[in-house]
Amino acid sequence: MLTKLRDRHEKIEYILAKLVEESKAGTPIVVEGKKDADNLKHLGVEGRIVTIKTSGKSFLDAVSEIETSGTRRVVLFLDFDRRGKEGTKRLVTELERLHIKVNVWFWRELGALVNRDVQCIESLPNYLKTLKKKASSKTETYVL
């Protein structure tokens, strides 16, 4: 059990480190709201983060903002709940129609690791803390 927790924590840390690299390379990260953006910054993402549900912004406004930014690729990192999944599908369709390359690898990989434990991006930092604590607080017992 402990090894599984450690492995999961390490895999999540790896995915987030790759997300930070992608952001530093200039790829905008698209999230749902301000809290999601703030928590990604807390996790080390320093590049441009585009929110699609803030300041009364409509879905079409968000797509237009991405299009007019001149970027040719984005990372979609919406929540893992039903609305996040639907929004991701819709954004993929719209952005690819505009010839913008969409990366959902981070979202898929992380979603598979957190399963039902995390539904929204904003709760990811607390989940990581809890997972790390569980993985490091227990000691493994060996039978000799």
PDB file of C-alpha atoms in Angstrom:
ATOM      1  CA  MET A   1       0.000   0.000   0.000  1.00  0.00           C
ATOM      2  CA  LEU A   2       2.738   2.432   0.968  1.00  0.00           C
ATOM      3  CA  THR A   3       4.648   1.786  -2.226  1.00  0.00           C
ATOM      4  CA  LYS A   4       1.512   2.449  -4.267  1.00  0.00           C
ATOM      5  CA  LEU A   5       1.000   5.783  -2.498  1.00  0.00           C
ATOM      6  CA  ARG A   6       4.629   6.754  -3.089  1.00  0.00           C
ATOM      7  CA  ASP A   7       4.427   5.742  -6.731  1.00  0.00           C
ATOM      8  CA  ARG A   8       1.224   7.719  -7.241  1.00  0.00           C
ATOM      9  CA  HIS A   9       2.732  10.778  -5.551  1.00  0.00           C
ATOM     10  CA  GLU A  10       5.894  10.541  -7.669  1.00  0.00           C
ATOM     11  CA  LYS A  11       3.897  10.164 -10.889  1.00  0.00           C
ATOM     12  CA  ILE A  12       1.746  13.191 -10.045  1.00  0.00           C
ATOM     13  CA  GLU A  13       4.854  15.226  -9.209  1.00  0.00           C
ATOM     14  CA  TYR A  14       6.395  14.158 -12.534  1.00  0.00           C
ATOM     15  CA  ILE A  15       3.306  15.216 -14.505  1.00  0.00           C
ATOM     16  CA  LEU A  16       3.188  18.564 -12.718  1.00  0.00           C
ATOM     17  CA  ALA A  17       6.906  19.125 -13.336  1.00  0.00           C
ATOM     18  CA  LYS A  18       6.320  18.502 -17.048  1.00  0.00           C
ATOM     19  CA  LEU A  19       3.381  20.930 -16.956  1.00  0.00           C
ATOM     20  CA  VAL A  20       5.642  23.577 -15.418  1.00  0.00           C
ATOM     21  CA  GLU A  21       8.187  22.965 -18.214  1.00  0.00           C
ATOM     22  CA  GLU A  22       5.487  23.271 -20.870  1.00  0.00           C
ATOM     23  CA  SER A  23       4.316  26.527 -19.329  1.00  0.00           C
ATOM     24  CA  LYS A  24       7.868  27.907 -19.178  1.00  0.00           C
ATOM     25  CA  ALA A  25       8.225  27.051 -22.869  1.00  0.00           C
ATOM     26  CA  GLY A  26       5.392  29.498 -23.546  1.00  0.00           C
ATOM     27  CA  THR A  27       2.388  27.225 -23.935  1.00  0.00           C
ATOM     28  CA  PRO A  28      -0.728  28.725 -22.297  1.00  0.00           C
ATOM     29  CA  ILE A  29      -2.524  26.514 -19.780  1.00  0.00           C
ATOM     30  CA  VAL A  30      -6.330  26.682 -19.966  1.00  0.00           C
ATOM     31  CA  VAL A  31      -8.244  26.158 -16.704  1.00  0.00           C
ATOM     32  CA  GLU A  32     -11.800  26.802 -15.576  1.00  0.00           C
ATOM     33  CA  GLY A  33     -11.535  29.482 -12.917  1.00  0.00           C
ATOM     34  CA  LYS A  34      -9.371  31.851 -10.910  1.00  0.00           C
ATOM     35  CA  LYS A  35      -8.908  29.396  -8.022  1.00  0.00           C
ATOM     36  CA  ASP A  36      -7.616  26.799 -10.482  1.00  0.00           C
ATOM     37  CA  ALA A  37      -5.158  29.338 -11.873  1.00  0.00           C
ATOM     38  CA  ASP A  38      -4.032  30.393  -8.388  1.00  0.00           C
ATOM     39  CA  ASN A  39      -3.445  26.801  -7.339  1.00  0.00           C
ATOM     40  CA  LEU A  40      -1.450  26.023 -10.477  1.00  0.00           C
ATOM     41  CA  LYS A  41       0.727  29.027  -9.676  1.00  0.00           C
ATOM     42  CA  HIS A  42       1.118  27.638  -6.152  1.00  0.00           C
ATOM     43  CA  LEU A  43       2.318  24.389  -7.753  1.00  0.00           C
ATOM     44  CA  GLY A  44       4.961  26.257  -9.764  1.00  0.00           C
ATOM     45  CA  VAL A  45       3.286  27.074 -13.076  1.00  0.00           C
ATOM     46  CA  GLU A  46       4.676  30.497 -13.974  1.00  0.00           C
ATOM     47  CA  GLY A  47       3.541  30.977 -17.550  1.00  0.00           C
ATOM     48  CA  ARG A  48       0.287  32.231 -19.013  1.00  0.00           C
ATOM     49  CA  ILE A  49      -2.862  30.700 -17.569  1.00  0.00           C
ATOM     50  CA  VAL A  50      -6.141  31.348 -19.360  1.00  0.00           C
ATOM     51  CA  THR A  51      -9.357  31.029 -17.364  1.00  0.00           C
ATOM     52  CA  ILE A  52     -12.561  30.246 -19.197  1.00  0.00           C
ATOM     53  CA  LYS A  53     -15.112  30.908 -16.436  1.00  0.00           C
ATOM     54  CA  THR A  54     -14.139  34.248 -14.922  1.00  0.00           C
ATOM     55  CA  SER A  55     -15.453  37.790 -15.183  1.00  0.00           C
ATOM     56  CA  GLY A  56     -18.639  36.687 -16.888  1.00  0.00           C
ATOM     57  CA  LYS A  57     -16.654  35.283 -19.797  1.00  0.00           C
ATOM     58  CA  SER A  58     -18.634  32.979 -22.079  1.00  0.00           C
ATOM     59  CA  PHE A  59     -17.265  29.849 -23.680  1.00  0.00           C
ATOM     60  CA  LEU A  60     -17.044  31.641 -27.027  1.00  0.00           C
ATOM     61  CA  ASP A  61     -15.225  34.572 -25.390  1.00  0.00           C
ATOM     62  CA  ALA A  62     -12.622  32.156 -24.049  1.00  0.00           C
ATOM     63  CA  VAL A  63     -12.145  30.505 -27.444  1.00  0.00           C
ATOM     64  CA  SER A  64     -11.863  33.942 -29.060  1.00  0.00           C
ATOM     65  CA  GLU A  65      -9.307  35.047 -26.449  1.00  0.00           C
ATOM     66  CA  ILE A  66      -7.161  31.996 -27.168  1.00  0.00           C
ATOM     67  CA  GLU A  67      -7.471  32.508 -30.922  1.00  0.00           C
ATOM     68  CA  THR A  68      -6.568  36.199 -30.833  1.00  0.00           C
ATOM     69  CA  SER A  69      -3.603  35.580 -28.530  1.00  0.00           C
ATOM     70  CA  GLY A  70      -1.750  34.206 -31.535  1.00  0.00           C
ATOM     71  CA  THR A  71      -0.774  30.972 -29.846  1.00  0.00           C
ATOM     72  CA  ARG A  72      -0.744  27.880 -32.010  1.00  0.00           C
ATOM     73  CA  ARG A  73      -0.938  25.418 -29.099  1.00  0.00           C
ATOM     74  CA  VAL A  74      -2.488  25.189 -25.651  1.00  0.00           C
ATOM     75  CA  VAL A  75      -2.711  22.773 -22.749  1.00  0.00           C
ATOM     76  CA  LEU A  76      -6.247  22.050 -21.550  1.00  0.00           C
ATOM     77  CA  PHE A  77      -6.351  21.412 -17.810  1.00  0.00           C
ATOM     78  CA  LEU A  78     -10.002  21.591 -16.799  1.00  0.00           C
ATOM     79  CA  ASP A  79     -11.619  19.859 -13.844  1.00  0.00           C
ATOM     80  CA  PHE A  80     -12.145  16.096 -13.794  1.00  0.00           C
ATOM     81  CA  ASP A  81     -15.889  16.258 -13.139  1.00  0.00           C
ATOM     82  CA  ARG A  82     -18.616  15.861 -15.765  1.00  0.00           C
ATOM     83  CA  ARG A  83     -18.623  19.571 -16.657  1.00  0.00           C
ATOM     84  CA  GLY A  84     -14.840  19.591 -17.001  1.00  0.00           C
ATOM     85  CA  LYS A  85     -14.936  16.567 -19.297  1.00  0.00           C
ATOM     86  CA  GLU A  86     -17.643  18.134 -21.434  1.00  0.00           C
ATOM     87  CA  GLY A  87     -15.798  21.448 -21.546  1.00  0.00           C
ATOM     88  CA  THR A  88     -12.590  19.724 -22.555  1.00  0.00           C
ATOM     89  CA  LYS A  89     -14.309  17.909 -25.431  1.00  0.00           C
ATOM     90  CA  ARG A  90     -15.940  21.114 -26.587  1.00  0.00           C
ATOM     91  CA  LEU A  91     -12.708  23.115 -26.406  1.00  0.00           C
ATOM     92  CA  VAL A  92     -10.763  20.433 -28.273  1.00  0.00           C
ATOM     93  CA  THR A  93     -13.313  20.546 -31.087  1.00  0.00           C
ATOM     94  CA  GLU A  94     -13.413  24.349 -31.304  1.00  0.00           C
ATOM     95  CA  LEU A  95      -9.671  24.943 -30.977  1.00  0.00           C
ATOM     96  CA  GLU A  96      -8.705  22.224 -33.443  1.00  0.00           C
ATOM     97  CA  ARG A  97     -11.196  23.741 -35.881  1.00  0.00           C
ATOM     98  CA  LEU A  98      -9.128  26.941 -35.553  1.00  0.00           C
ATOM     99  CA  HIS A  99      -5.923  24.953 -36.210  1.00  0.00           C
ATOM    100  CA  ILE A 100      -4.689  25.335 -32.638  1.00  0.00           C
ATOM    101  CA  LYS A 101      -2.891  22.253 -31.368  1.00  0.00           C
ATOM    102  CA  VAL A 102      -4.509  21.025 -28.147  1.00  0.00           C
ATOM    103  CA  ASN A 103      -2.592  19.056 -25.517  1.00  0.00           C
ATOM    104  CA  VAL A 104      -4.760  17.023 -23.132  1.00  0.00           C
ATOM    105  CA  TRP A 105      -2.009  14.583 -22.085  1.00  0.00           C
ATOM    106  CA  PHE A 106      -1.495  16.226 -18.664  1.00  0.00           C
ATOM    107  CA  TRP A 107      -5.235  16.237 -17.962  1.00  0.00           C
ATOM    108  CA  ARG A 108      -5.698  12.580 -18.971  1.00  0.00           C
ATOM    109  CA  GLU A 109      -2.663  11.303 -17.089  1.00  0.00           C
ATOM    110  CA  LEU A 110      -3.420  13.217 -13.922  1.00  0.00           C
ATOM    111  CA  GLY A 111      -7.106  12.339 -14.091  1.00  0.00           C
ATOM    112  CA  ALA A 112      -6.232   8.641 -14.264  1.00  0.00           C
ATOM    113  CA  LEU A 113      -3.998   8.955 -11.187  1.00  0.00           C
ATOM    114  CA  VAL A 114      -6.360  10.913  -8.953  1.00  0.00           C
ATOM    115  CA  ASN A 115      -9.417   8.864  -9.973  1.00  0.00           C
ATOM    116  CA  ARG A 116     -12.353   9.986  -7.858  1.00  0.00           C
ATOM    117  CA  ASP A 117     -10.204  11.552  -5.141  1.00  0.00           C
ATOM    118  CA  VAL A 118      -9.932  14.894  -6.933  1.00  0.00           C
ATOM    119  CA  GLN A 119     -12.729  16.422  -8.974  1.00  0.00           C
ATOM    120  CA  CYS A 120     -11.359  19.929  -9.438  1.00  0.00           C
ATOM    121  CA  ILE A 121      -7.936  21.387 -10.121  1.00  0.00           C
ATOM    122  CA  GLU A 122      -8.225  23.789  -7.193  1.00  0.00           C
ATOM    123  CA  SER A 123      -8.091  20.888  -4.703  1.00  0.00           C
ATOM    124  CA  LEU A 124      -4.935  19.393  -6.225  1.00  0.00           C
ATOM    125  CA  PRO A 125      -2.393  21.052  -3.855  1.00  0.00           C
ATOM    126  CA  ASN A 126      -4.209  19.778  -0.756  1.00  0.00           C
ATOM    127  CA  TYR A 127      -4.516  16.317  -2.284  1.00  0.00           C
ATOM    128  CA  LEU A 128      -0.769  16.268  -2.928  1.00  0.00           C
ATOM    129  CA  LYS A 129      -0.019  17.289   0.667  1.00  0.00           C
ATOM    130  CA  THR A 130      -2.297  14.585   2.022  1.00  0.00           C
ATOM    131  CA  LEU A 131      -0.885  11.948  -0.310  1.00  0.00           C
ATOM    132  CA  LYS A 132       2.688  12.868   0.589  1.00  0.00           C
ATOM    133  CA  LYS A 133       1.855  12.762   4.285  1.00  0.00           C
ATOM    134  CA  LYS A 134       0.219   9.330   3.986  1.00  0.00           C
ATOM    135  CA  ALA A 135       3.085   7.980   1.905  1.00  0.00           C
ATOM    136  CA  SER A 136       5.777   9.194   4.290  1.00  0.00           C
ATOM    137  CA  SER A 137       4.063   8.774   7.674  1.00  0.00           C
ATOM    138  CA  LYS A 138       3.627   5.030   7.504  1.00  0.00           C
ATOM    139  CA  THR A 139       6.572   2.758   7.872  1.00  0.00           C
ATOM    140  CA  GLU A 140       6.940  -0.397   5.900  1.00  0.00           C
ATOM    141  CA  THR A 141       7.187  -3.610   7.869  1.00  0.00           C
ATOM    142  CA  TYR A 142       9.402  -6.353   6.585  1.00  0.00           C
ATOM    143  CA  VAL A 143       9.198  -9.967   7.656  1.00  0.00           C
ATOM    144  CA  LEU A 144      12.604 -11.616   7.912  1.00  0.00           C
TER     145      LEU A 144
END
